[in-house]
Tab-separated table of C-alpha atoms in Angstrom:
chain	number	residue	atom	x	y	z
A	1	MET	CA	-0.126	0.510	0.196
A	2	PRO	CA	1.234	2.906	-0.985
A	3	ALA	CA	2.632	5.535	1.977
A	4	ASP	CA	-0.177	8.548	1.081
A	5	VAL	CA	-3.172	6.017	0.736
A	6	ALA	CA	-1.751	4.665	4.625
A	7	LEU	CA	-1.118	8.012	6.076
A	8	LEU	CA	-5.302	9.134	4.239
A	9	LYS	CA	-6.689	5.513	6.274
A	10	GLU	CA	-5.095	7.273	9.602
A	11	VAL	CA	-6.786	10.284	8.733
A	12	PRO	CA	-10.279	10.425	10.483
A	13	LEU	CA	-11.503	12.939	7.606
A	14	PHE	CA	-10.764	10.082	5.024
A	15	ALA	CA	-11.640	7.212	7.324
A	16	ALA	CA	-15.401	6.734	5.011
A	17	LEU	CA	-13.723	5.866	1.979
A	18	ASP	CA	-12.392	2.677	0.973
A	19	ASP	CA	-9.002	1.451	-0.437
A	20	GLU	CA	-10.137	2.511	-4.193
A	21	GLU	CA	-11.401	6.233	-3.371
A	22	ARG	CA	-8.420	6.973	-1.196
A	23	ALA	CA	-5.825	5.627	-3.463
A	24	LEU	CA	-7.651	8.195	-6.355
A	25	LEU	CA	-7.972	10.994	-3.675
A	26	ALA	CA	-3.996	10.378	-2.897
A	27	ALA	CA	-2.752	10.299	-6.854
A	28	GLN	CA	-4.343	13.921	-6.904
A	29	LEU	CA	-2.534	15.231	-4.152
A	30	GLU	CA	0.511	17.527	-3.697
A	31	GLU	CA	2.948	16.291	-1.366
A	32	VAL	CA	4.746	19.529	0.281
A	33	HIS	CA	8.429	19.514	2.159
A	34	LEU	CA	8.849	22.175	4.765
A	35	ARG	CA	11.939	23.285	6.859
A	36	ALA	CA	12.042	23.753	10.278
A	37	SER	CA	10.589	27.368	11.641
A	38	GLU	CA	9.343	27.973	7.776
A	39	LYS	CA	6.273	28.839	7.307
A	40	VAL	CA	3.347	27.050	5.660
A	41	PHE	CA	1.110	29.847	5.557
A	42	SER	CA	0.372	33.093	7.244
A	43	ARG	CA	-2.612	34.888	8.854
A	44	GLY	CA	-4.342	36.663	5.907
A	45	ASP	CA	-3.315	34.552	3.120
A	46	PRO	CA	-5.724	33.531	0.786
A	47	GLY	CA	-7.028	29.870	1.733
A	48	GLY	CA	-7.217	27.560	-0.869
A	49	ALA	CA	-6.422	23.872	0.297
A	50	ILE	CA	-5.988	22.216	3.757
A	51	TYR	CA	-2.680	19.930	4.921
A	52	ILE	CA	-2.494	16.430	5.980
A	53	VAL	CA	0.614	16.114	8.092
A	54	SER	CA	2.834	13.355	6.957
A	55	SER	CA	6.037	13.490	9.095
A	56	GLY	CA	7.193	16.115	11.756
A	57	GLU	CA	5.065	18.813	13.441
A	58	VAL	CA	2.505	21.947	12.332
A	59	GLN	CA	2.345	24.658	15.072
A	60	ILE	CA	-1.062	26.232	14.479
A	61	SER	CA	-1.311	30.184	16.166
A	62	VAL	CA	-1.968	33.851	16.536
A	63	GLU	CA	-0.710	36.268	17.759
A	64	ASP	CA	-2.870	39.141	19.745
A	65	THR	CA	-2.708	42.672	20.030
A	66	THR	CA	-0.172	42.752	22.577
A	67	GLY	CA	1.908	40.752	20.521
A	68	GLN	CA	1.787	37.162	22.273
A	69	VAL	CA	1.463	33.895	20.165
A	70	ILE	CA	-1.558	31.660	21.265
A	71	VAL	CA	-0.575	28.340	19.789
A	72	PHE	CA	-4.135	27.100	19.069
A	73	GLU	CA	-2.263	23.247	18.507
A	74	THR	CA	0.657	21.231	17.342
A	75	ALA	CA	-1.066	18.955	14.431
A	76	ARG	CA	1.383	15.528	14.468
A	77	ARG	CA	1.389	12.805	11.951
A	78	GLY	CA	-2.526	11.994	10.589
A	79	ASP	CA	-3.500	15.844	11.571
A	80	PHE	CA	-4.711	17.978	9.511
A	81	PHE	CA	-5.236	21.769	9.670
A	82	GLY	CA	-6.585	24.868	7.145
A	83	GLU	CA	-9.861	23.478	6.778
A	84	LEU	CA	-11.627	26.739	7.791
A	85	SER	CA	-10.338	29.113	5.032
A	86	LEU	CA	-10.754	26.362	2.732
A	87	LEU	CA	-14.295	25.706	3.479
A	88	ASP	CA	-15.327	29.979	3.578
A	89	GLY	CA	-13.296	31.063	1.268
A	90	ASP	CA	-11.838	33.890	3.369
A	91	PRO	CA	-8.061	34.384	4.397
A	92	ARG	CA	-6.683	32.404	6.750
A	93	SER	CA	-7.235	32.929	10.425
A	94	ALA	CA	-4.151	31.976	12.153
A	95	ASP	CA	-0.285	31.393	11.102
A	96	ALA	CA	1.046	27.873	10.498
A	97	ARG	CA	4.724	27.006	10.884
A	98	ALA	CA	6.887	23.959	10.877
A	99	ILE	CA	8.447	23.066	14.482
A	100	GLN	CA	10.849	20.779	12.594
A	101	ASP	CA	11.609	19.020	8.901
A	102	THR	CA	7.751	18.198	7.533
A	103	CYS	CA	6.474	16.534	5.215
A	104	ALA	CA	2.604	17.502	4.394
A	105	LEU	CA	-0.007	16.184	1.843
A	106	LYS	CA	-1.696	19.103	0.163
A	107	VAL	CA	-5.604	19.050	-0.090
A	108	ASP	CA	-7.196	21.332	-2.647
A	109	ARG	CA	-10.966	22.475	-2.801
A	110	ALA	CA	-11.605	20.497	-5.840
A	111	ASP	CA	-10.431	17.297	-4.079
A	112	LEU	CA	-12.873	18.208	-0.799
A	113	GLN	CA	-15.412	18.805	-3.227
A	114	LEU	CA	-15.830	15.230	-4.334
A	115	LEU	CA	-15.232	14.172	-1.152
A	116	PHE	CA	-18.001	15.412	0.525
A	117	GLN	CA	-20.321	14.676	-2.574
A	118	ARG	CA	-19.039	11.060	-2.384
A	119	HIS	CA	-19.383	10.906	1.401
A	120	PRO	CA	-21.427	13.933	3.262
A	121	SER	CA	-20.853	12.138	6.478
A	122	SER	CA	-16.728	13.616	5.429
A	123	ALA	CA	-18.463	16.799	6.415
A	124	MET	CA	-19.206	16.235	10.039
A	125	ASP	CA	-15.743	15.045	10.699
A	126	VAL	CA	-14.455	18.806	9.205
A	127	LEU	CA	-17.018	20.732	11.460
A	128	THR	CA	-16.016	18.569	14.428
A	129	ALA	CA	-11.961	19.878	13.718
A	130	ILE	CA	-13.274	23.309	13.528
A	131	GLY	CA	-15.299	23.313	16.875
A	132	ARG	CA	-12.499	21.312	18.762
A	133	ARG	CA	-10.267	24.752	17.536
A	134	LEU	CA	-12.765	26.781	18.031
A	135	ARG	CA	-13.222	25.523	21.653
A	136	GLU	CA	-9.893	25.197	22.373
A	137	ALA	CA	-9.209	29.283	21.226
A	138	ASP	CA	-12.227	30.020	23.682
A	139	LYS	CA	-10.759	28.877	26.509
A	140	MET	CA	-7.021	29.890	25.741
A	141	LEU	CA	-8.870	33.946	25.229
A	142	HIS	CA	-10.942	33.326	28.898
A	143	SER	CA	-7.664	31.996	30.625
A	144	ARG	CA	-5.952	35.140	29.155
A	145	PRO	CA	-5.172	38.428	31.515
A	146	THR	CA	-7.762	40.894	30.274
A	147	LEU	CA	-6.521	44.091	32.582
A	148	SER	CA	-3.830	46.011	31.771
A	149	PRO	CA	-0.216	45.943	33.683
A	150	ASN	CA	-1.320	48.521	35.848
A	151	GLU	CA	-4.350	46.900	37.321
A	152	MET	CA	-2.309	43.908	37.636
A	153	VAL	CA	-0.349	45.291	39.738
A	154	GLU	CA	-3.220	46.417	41.619
A	155	GLU	CA	-4.399	43.708	42.210
A	156	ARG	CA	-0.915	42.110	44.001
A	157	LEU	CA	-1.015	44.760	46.725
A	158	THR	CA	-0.268	44.081	50.169
A	159	THR	CA	-2.412	45.822	53.034
A	160	ILE	CA	0.889	47.804	53.459
A	161	GLN	CA	0.814	49.134	49.888
A	162	ARG	CA	-3.002	49.746	49.834
A	163	LEU	CA	-2.145	52.122	53.490
A	164	ALA	CA	0.215	53.757	51.663
A	165	ASP	CA	-0.952	54.556	48.491
A	166	GLY	CA	-4.182	56.054	50.365
A	167	LEU	CA	-2.142	57.766	52.964
A	168	ALA	CA	-0.100	59.460	50.487
A	169	ALA	CA	-3.128	60.210	48.651
A	170	PHE	CA	-4.880	61.713	51.679
A	171	SER	CA	-1.318	63.470	52.812
A	172	GLY	CA	-1.939	66.058	49.333
A	173	THR	CA	-4.803	66.807	49.973
A	174	PHE	CA	-6.926	69.940	51.389
A	175	THR	CA	-8.701	68.514	53.613
A	176	PHE	CA	-5.578	66.929	55.153
A	177	MET	CA	-4.541	70.615	55.699
A	178	LEU	CA	-7.746	71.898	56.917
A	179	LEU	CA	-7.719	68.380	60.158
A	180	HIS	CA	-4.312	69.562	60.866
A	181	ALA	CA	-4.975	73.730	61.157
A	182	ALA	CA	-7.971	72.699	63.364
A	183	TRP	CA	-6.661	70.084	65.504
A	184	PHE	CA	-3.434	72.572	66.065
A	185	ALA	CA	-6.039	75.269	67.006
A	186	ALA	CA	-7.413	73.156	69.777
A	187	TRP	CA	-4.291	71.690	71.160
A	188	ILE	CA	-2.675	74.985	71.304
A	189	SER	CA	-6.660	76.855	72.791
A	190	ILE	CA	-6.341	73.881	75.517
A	191	ASN	CA	-3.185	73.821	76.676
A	192	LEU	CA	-3.015	77.867	77.004
A	193	GLY	CA	-6.275	77.817	79.008
A	194	TRP	CA	-8.228	79.511	76.667
A	195	VAL	CA	-10.792	76.834	76.736
A	196	PRO	CA	-11.836	77.535	80.977
A	197	LEU	CA	-13.741	73.872	80.879
A	198	LEU	CA	-10.720	72.037	79.872
A	199	HIS	CA	-7.545	71.023	81.635
A	200	PRO	CA	-4.099	71.740	80.124
A	201	PHE	CA	-2.491	68.499	79.675
A	202	ASP	CA	0.347	70.047	77.548
A	203	PRO	CA	1.424	73.212	78.428
A	204	PHE	CA	4.070	75.782	76.389
A	205	PRO	CA	5.982	75.132	74.863
A	206	PHE	CA	4.101	72.170	73.436
A	207	GLY	CA	6.310	69.392	74.137
A	208	LEU	CA	4.111	66.411	73.648
A	209	LEU	CA	2.467	67.960	70.418
A	210	THR	CA	6.423	68.394	69.240
A	211	MET	CA	6.881	65.038	69.671
A	212	VAL	CA	3.308	63.914	68.133
A	213	VAL	CA	3.955	65.981	64.941
A	214	SER	CA	7.378	64.089	64.561
A	215	LEU	CA	6.239	60.435	64.765
A	216	GLU	CA	3.304	61.549	62.258
A	217	ALA	CA	6.221	63.406	60.457
A	218	ILE	CA	8.711	60.456	59.899
A	219	PHE	CA	5.891	57.664	59.632
A	220	LEU	CA	3.845	59.486	56.871
A	221	SER	CA	7.239	60.210	55.227
A	222	CYS	CA	7.950	56.692	55.060
A	223	PHE	CA	4.203	55.819	53.691
A	224	VAL	CA	5.222	58.512	51.126
A	225	LEU	CA	7.910	56.837	49.917
A	226	ILE	CA	6.509	53.546	49.961
A	227	SER	CA	4.347	54.932	48.234
A	228	GLN	CA	6.416	56.727	45.468
A	229	SER	CA	9.070	53.604	45.302
A	230	ARG	CA	5.306	52.023	44.114
A	231	GLN	CA	4.838	54.221	41.331
A	232	ALA	CA	8.331	54.703	39.945
A	233	ALA	CA	7.838	50.889	39.887
A	234	LYS	CA	4.011	52.090	37.730
A	235	ASP	CA	6.097	54.034	35.555
A	236	ARG	CA	8.607	51.304	34.449
A	237	ILE	CA	5.569	49.083	33.196
A	238	ARG	CA	3.960	51.588	31.442
A	239	SER	CA	7.705	52.350	29.842
A	240	ASP	CA	7.895	48.565	29.220
A	241	VAL	CA	4.231	48.667	27.299
A	242	GLU	CA	4.907	51.738	25.258
A	243	TYR	CA	8.340	50.370	23.860
A	244	GLU	CA	6.649	47.055	23.197
A	245	ALA	CA	4.329	49.235	21.072
A	246	ASN	CA	6.724	51.167	19.085
A	247	ILE	CA	8.555	47.954	18.645
A	248	ARG	CA	5.568	46.427	17.132
A	249	ALA	CA	4.914	49.645	15.355
A	250	GLY	CA	7.916	49.487	13.949
A	251	MET	CA	7.685	46.000	12.863
A	252	GLU	CA	4.666	46.830	10.891
A	253	VAL	CA	6.086	49.928	9.137
A	254	THR	CA	9.113	47.327	7.618
A	255	GLN	CA	6.678	44.835	6.962
A	256	LEU	CA	4.869	47.571	5.031
A	257	HIS	CA	8.044	48.795	3.198
A	258	THR	CA	8.493	45.437	2.085
A	259	LYS	CA	5.166	44.785	0.682
A	260	LEU	CA	5.758	47.975	-1.189
A	261	ASP	CA	9.144	47.151	-2.286
A	262	HIS	CA	7.552	43.797	-3.505
A	263	LEU	CA	4.778	45.248	-5.494
A	264	TYR	CA	7.204	47.772	-7.092
A	265	ALA	CA	9.309	45.248	-8.002
A	266	GLN	CA	6.650	43.050	-9.655
A	267	THR	CA	5.324	46.316	-11.553
A	268	MET	CA	8.547	47.126	-12.738
A	269	ALA	CA	8.635	44.004	-13.967
A	270	ARG	CA	5.673	43.826	-15.689
A	271	LEU	CA	6.284	47.345	-17.054
A	272	ASP	CA	9.496	46.223	-18.594
A	273	ALA	CA	7.608	43.083	-20.147
A	274	VAL	CA	5.112	45.262	-21.733
A	275	GLU	CA	7.766	47.155	-23.284
A	276	ARG	CA	9.512	43.990	-24.480
A	277	ALA	CA	6.308	43.001	-26.038
A	278	ARG	CA	5.518	46.648	-28.009
A	279	LEU	CA	9.328	46.784	-29.077
A	280	PRO	CA	9.364	45.314	-32.928
A	281	THR	CA	11.088	41.936	-33.664
A	282	PRO	CA	14.237	42.602	-35.721
A	283	PRO	CA	14.084	40.384	-38.793
A	284	ARG	CA	16.366	37.323	-39.280
A	285	PRO	CA	18.981	37.187	-41.700
A	286	GLY	CA	18.212	34.323	-43.527
A	287	ASN	CA	14.417	36.466	-44.442
A	288	ALA	CA	16.277	40.139	-45.757
A	289	THR	CA	15.031	40.729	-48.845
A	290	GLY	CA	17.441	40.782	-52.057
A	291	THR	CA	20.405	38.148	-52.717
A	292	PRO	CA	23.754	38.484	-51.182
A	293	GLY	CA	26.115	40.970	-52.635
């Protein structure tokens, strides 16, 4: 039994075919050889075929908005991929890259239509594979963090850090200043004897008040420093995110320039071919009129 026919027998998509039909289908398939790290197709490419892995491994992945790669599946011998774009006619929705040296069989749309006409139940196998990948993608998207880096930092704060942030924020308000002004005025008024009903407990020069204010200043400055250290960490995270965004933007601009250069080269080649076609063909020496001198 040929190797291609034996491989098709292992694929659930072609399990309903008999040996003669599998041999007929195998004779129409194209064998594709890929080196390690070579792309089978990229996201956005036109989808015209599905691939069946004969040997090696192919990674199916997509890059999210933050530049991180989400791996949907690793296709091995007997697995097929690329069926979604083949069915709906839209561009590829993911990237496929060979992890190691890989050999795959390419099944185009005409082959698949012939298969569905002869065995409609095989379409359910394709739908099952699509549903499995959609479930895996949904599971990965639900498990991935949707918070910004600063929000993730906020979730990991300890009680002391939250207290430091609160005190640092409150100490810079107008309310904080008014409360201390009222507190100092009441303390001084009581200890100077201006309130007859209350006995002075900290006479001039208010040593107890001086100690309390000094301790408050020490602890408050520590909390403010803790909060400032956290703010510096948040600024570093923000800088890293902006740096990654700039890198991704630069890569996209570079890819755009590469595509424009490729289109320019193709356009110039076609114009050169058109110009050559318009030039008159020089007469051959044997077709010249008259007889040689």
